[in-house]
């Protein structure tokens, strides 16, 4: 991950790593268990120790997760970052695929928002027997969006 920002080389405990990266200790252990973060070397007292590479890698993982990338995509992106001489076509394709998924999710959320807005705006707030919210929820035929 040579193209990532440098971090001081002193050994870190898992707590210090968590503090520097904003990633909780159980999450760091989880990333180690699934191979996103290499298993840390241990001291004689069996404490994990981390270096600047671990900090950079964990920050990369955290940022990718914040952007919504799934674990397998992050695994692929990390492999690419570990081999900076290769073409970035695959990274670009992963990002474009992820963007398309985000745009699809946004479109579905907008349709849901419009449907709920229509349902709420149609409610006269009189009695439940004439409540548009209850009527729409009880009979999907009243919805305008996708009917599954």
CSV table of C-alpha atoms in Angstrom, one decimal:
chain,number,residue,atom,x,y,z
A,1,UNK,CA,0.0,0.0,0.0
A,2,UNK,CA,2.8,2.3,-0.9
A,3,UNK,CA,0.6,5.0,-2.3
A,4,UNK,CA,-1.1,5.6,1.0
A,5,UNK,CA,0.0,8.4,3.5
A,6,UNK,CA,2.9,7.5,5.8
A,7,UNK,CA,2.4,6.9,9.5
A,8,UNK,CA,5.1,6.8,12.3
A,9,UNK,CA,6.8,3.3,12.4
A,10,UNK,CA,6.6,2.7,16.2
A,11,UNK,CA,4.8,-0.5,17.3
A,12,UNK,CA,1.2,0.1,18.4
A,13,UNK,CA,-1.1,-1.8,20.7
A,14,UNK,CA,-4.5,-2.7,19.4
A,15,UNK,CA,-5.9,0.1,21.6
A,16,UNK,CA,-3.6,2.7,20.1
A,17,UNK,CA,-4.4,1.4,16.6
A,18,UNK,CA,-8.1,1.7,17.4
A,19,UNK,CA,-7.6,5.3,18.6
A,20,UNK,CA,-5.5,6.3,15.5
A,21,UNK,CA,-7.9,4.9,13.0
A,22,UNK,CA,-11.3,5.3,14.7
A,23,UNK,CA,-12.0,1.6,14.3
A,24,UNK,CA,-13.2,-0.3,17.4
A,25,UNK,CA,-11.1,-3.1,18.8
A,26,UNK,CA,-13.7,-5.9,18.1
A,27,UNK,CA,-13.8,-4.7,14.4
A,28,UNK,CA,-10.1,-4.8,14.1
A,29,UNK,CA,-10.1,-8.4,15.4
A,30,UNK,CA,-12.9,-9.2,13.0
A,31,UNK,CA,-10.9,-7.7,10.0
A,32,UNK,CA,-8.0,-9.9,11.1
A,33,UNK,CA,-10.2,-13.0,11.3
A,34,UNK,CA,-11.5,-12.5,7.8
A,35,UNK,CA,-8.1,-11.6,6.3
A,36,UNK,CA,-8.6,-8.0,5.5
A,37,UNK,CA,-6.0,-7.0,8.0
A,38,UNK,CA,-3.0,-9.4,8.4
A,39,UNK,CA,-2.8,-11.1,11.7
A,40,UNK,CA,-0.7,-9.0,14.0
A,41,UNK,CA,2.6,-10.3,15.4
A,42,UNK,CA,2.4,-10.9,19.2
A,43,UNK,CA,4.7,-9.9,22.0
A,44,UNK,CA,6.1,-12.4,24.5
A,45,UNK,CA,3.0,-11.5,26.7
A,46,UNK,CA,0.8,-12.4,23.7
A,47,UNK,CA,-0.3,-8.8,23.0
A,48,UNK,CA,-0.9,-7.8,19.4
A,49,UNK,CA,1.5,-5.2,17.9
A,50,UNK,CA,0.8,-3.1,14.8
A,51,UNK,CA,2.9,-0.9,12.6
A,52,UNK,CA,2.3,2.1,10.3
A,53,UNK,CA,1.3,-0.3,7.5
A,54,UNK,CA,-1.5,-1.6,9.7
A,55,UNK,CA,-2.7,2.0,10.3
A,56,UNK,CA,-2.7,2.8,6.6
A,57,UNK,CA,-4.5,-0.4,5.7
A,58,UNK,CA,-7.1,-0.1,8.4
A,59,UNK,CA,-7.8,3.6,7.4
A,60,UNK,CA,-8.2,2.3,3.8
A,61,UNK,CA,-10.7,-0.3,5.0
A,62,UNK,CA,-12.6,2.1,7.2
A,63,UNK,CA,-12.9,4.7,4.4
A,64,UNK,CA,-14.0,2.0,1.9
A,65,UNK,CA,-16.7,0.8,4.4
A,66,UNK,CA,-17.8,4.4,5.0
A,67,UNK,CA,-18.3,4.6,1.2
A,68,UNK,CA,-20.5,1.5,1.4
A,69,UNK,CA,-18.1,-1.0,-0.3
A,70,UNK,CA,-18.8,-4.6,0.7
A,71,UNK,CA,-16.0,-6.7,2.3
A,72,UNK,CA,-15.3,-8.7,-0.8
A,73,UNK,CA,-14.9,-5.5,-2.9
A,74,UNK,CA,-12.6,-4.1,-0.2
A,75,UNK,CA,-10.5,-7.3,-0.3
A,76,UNK,CA,-10.1,-6.9,-4.1
A,77,UNK,CA,-9.2,-3.2,-3.7
A,78,UNK,CA,-6.7,-4.0,-1.1
A,79,UNK,CA,-5.0,-6.6,-3.3
A,80,UNK,CA,-4.8,-3.9,-6.1
A,81,UNK,CA,-3.4,-1.4,-3.6
A,82,UNK,CA,-0.8,-3.9,-2.6
A,83,UNK,CA,0.3,-4.2,-6.3
A,84,UNK,CA,0.4,-0.5,-7.4
A,85,UNK,CA,2.1,-1.2,-10.8
A,86,UNK,CA,-1.0,-2.9,-12.3
A,87,UNK,CA,-3.7,-1.1,-14.3
A,88,UNK,CA,-6.5,0.4,-12.4
A,89,UNK,CA,-9.3,-0.9,-14.7
A,90,UNK,CA,-10.5,-3.4,-12.1
A,91,UNK,CA,-10.6,-0.8,-9.4
A,92,UNK,CA,-12.5,1.6,-11.7
A,93,UNK,CA,-15.0,-1.2,-12.6
A,94,UNK,CA,-15.6,-2.0,-8.9
A,95,UNK,CA,-16.2,1.6,-8.1
A,96,UNK,CA,-18.5,2.1,-11.2
A,97,UNK,CA,-20.5,-1.1,-10.2
A,98,UNK,CA,-20.8,0.2,-6.6
A,99,UNK,CA,-21.9,3.6,-7.9
A,100,UNK,CA,-24.7,2.0,-10.0
A,101,UNK,CA,-25.9,0.1,-6.9
A,102,UNK,CA,-26.0,3.3,-4.9
A,103,UNK,CA,-27.9,5.1,-7.7
A,104,UNK,CA,-30.4,2.2,-7.8
A,105,UNK,CA,-30.8,2.3,-4.0
A,106,UNK,CA,-31.4,6.0,-4.2
A,107,UNK,CA,-34.1,5.6,-6.9
A,108,UNK,CA,-35.9,3.0,-4.7
A,109,UNK,CA,-35.7,5.2,-1.7
A,110,UNK,CA,-37.0,8.2,-3.6
A,111,UNK,CA,-39.9,6.1,-4.8
A,112,UNK,CA,-40.6,5.0,-1.2
A,113,UNK,CA,-40.4,8.6,0.0
A,114,UNK,CA,-42.9,9.7,-2.6
A,115,UNK,CA,-45.3,6.9,-1.7
A,116,UNK,CA,-45.1,7.5,2.0
A,117,UNK,CA,-45.5,11.3,1.4
A,118,UNK,CA,-48.6,10.6,-0.8
A,119,UNK,CA,-50.0,8.4,1.9
A,120,UNK,CA,-49.4,10.9,4.7
A,121,UNK,CA,-50.7,13.9,2.6
A,122,UNK,CA,-53.9,11.9,1.8
A,123,UNK,CA,-54.8,11.4,5.4
A,124,UNK,CA,-57.5,13.7,6.8
A,125,UNK,CA,-56.5,12.9,10.4
A,126,UNK,CA,-60.2,12.2,11.3
A,127,UNK,CA,-60.9,8.7,12.6
A,128,UNK,CA,-59.0,5.5,11.9
A,129,UNK,CA,-62.0,4.1,9.9
A,130,UNK,CA,-61.2,6.8,7.3
A,131,UNK,CA,-57.5,7.0,7.8
A,132,UNK,CA,-55.6,7.0,4.5
A,133,UNK,CA,-52.4,5.7,6.1
A,134,UNK,CA,-54.3,2.6,7.5
A,135,UNK,CA,-56.1,2.2,4.2
A,136,UNK,CA,-53.0,2.2,2.1
A,137,UNK,CA,-51.1,-0.1,4.5
A,138,UNK,CA,-54.0,-2.5,4.5
A,139,UNK,CA,-54.4,-2.7,0.7
A,140,UNK,CA,-51.3,-2.6,-1.5
A,141,UNK,CA,-53.5,-1.8,-4.5
A,142,UNK,CA,-53.7,1.8,-3.1
A,143,UNK,CA,-49.9,2.2,-3.7
A,144,UNK,CA,-48.5,3.8,-6.8
A,145,UNK,CA,-45.1,2.2,-6.7
A,146,UNK,CA,-44.0,-1.3,-7.5
A,147,UNK,CA,-46.5,-3.9,-6.4
A,148,UNK,CA,-44.9,-7.2,-5.3
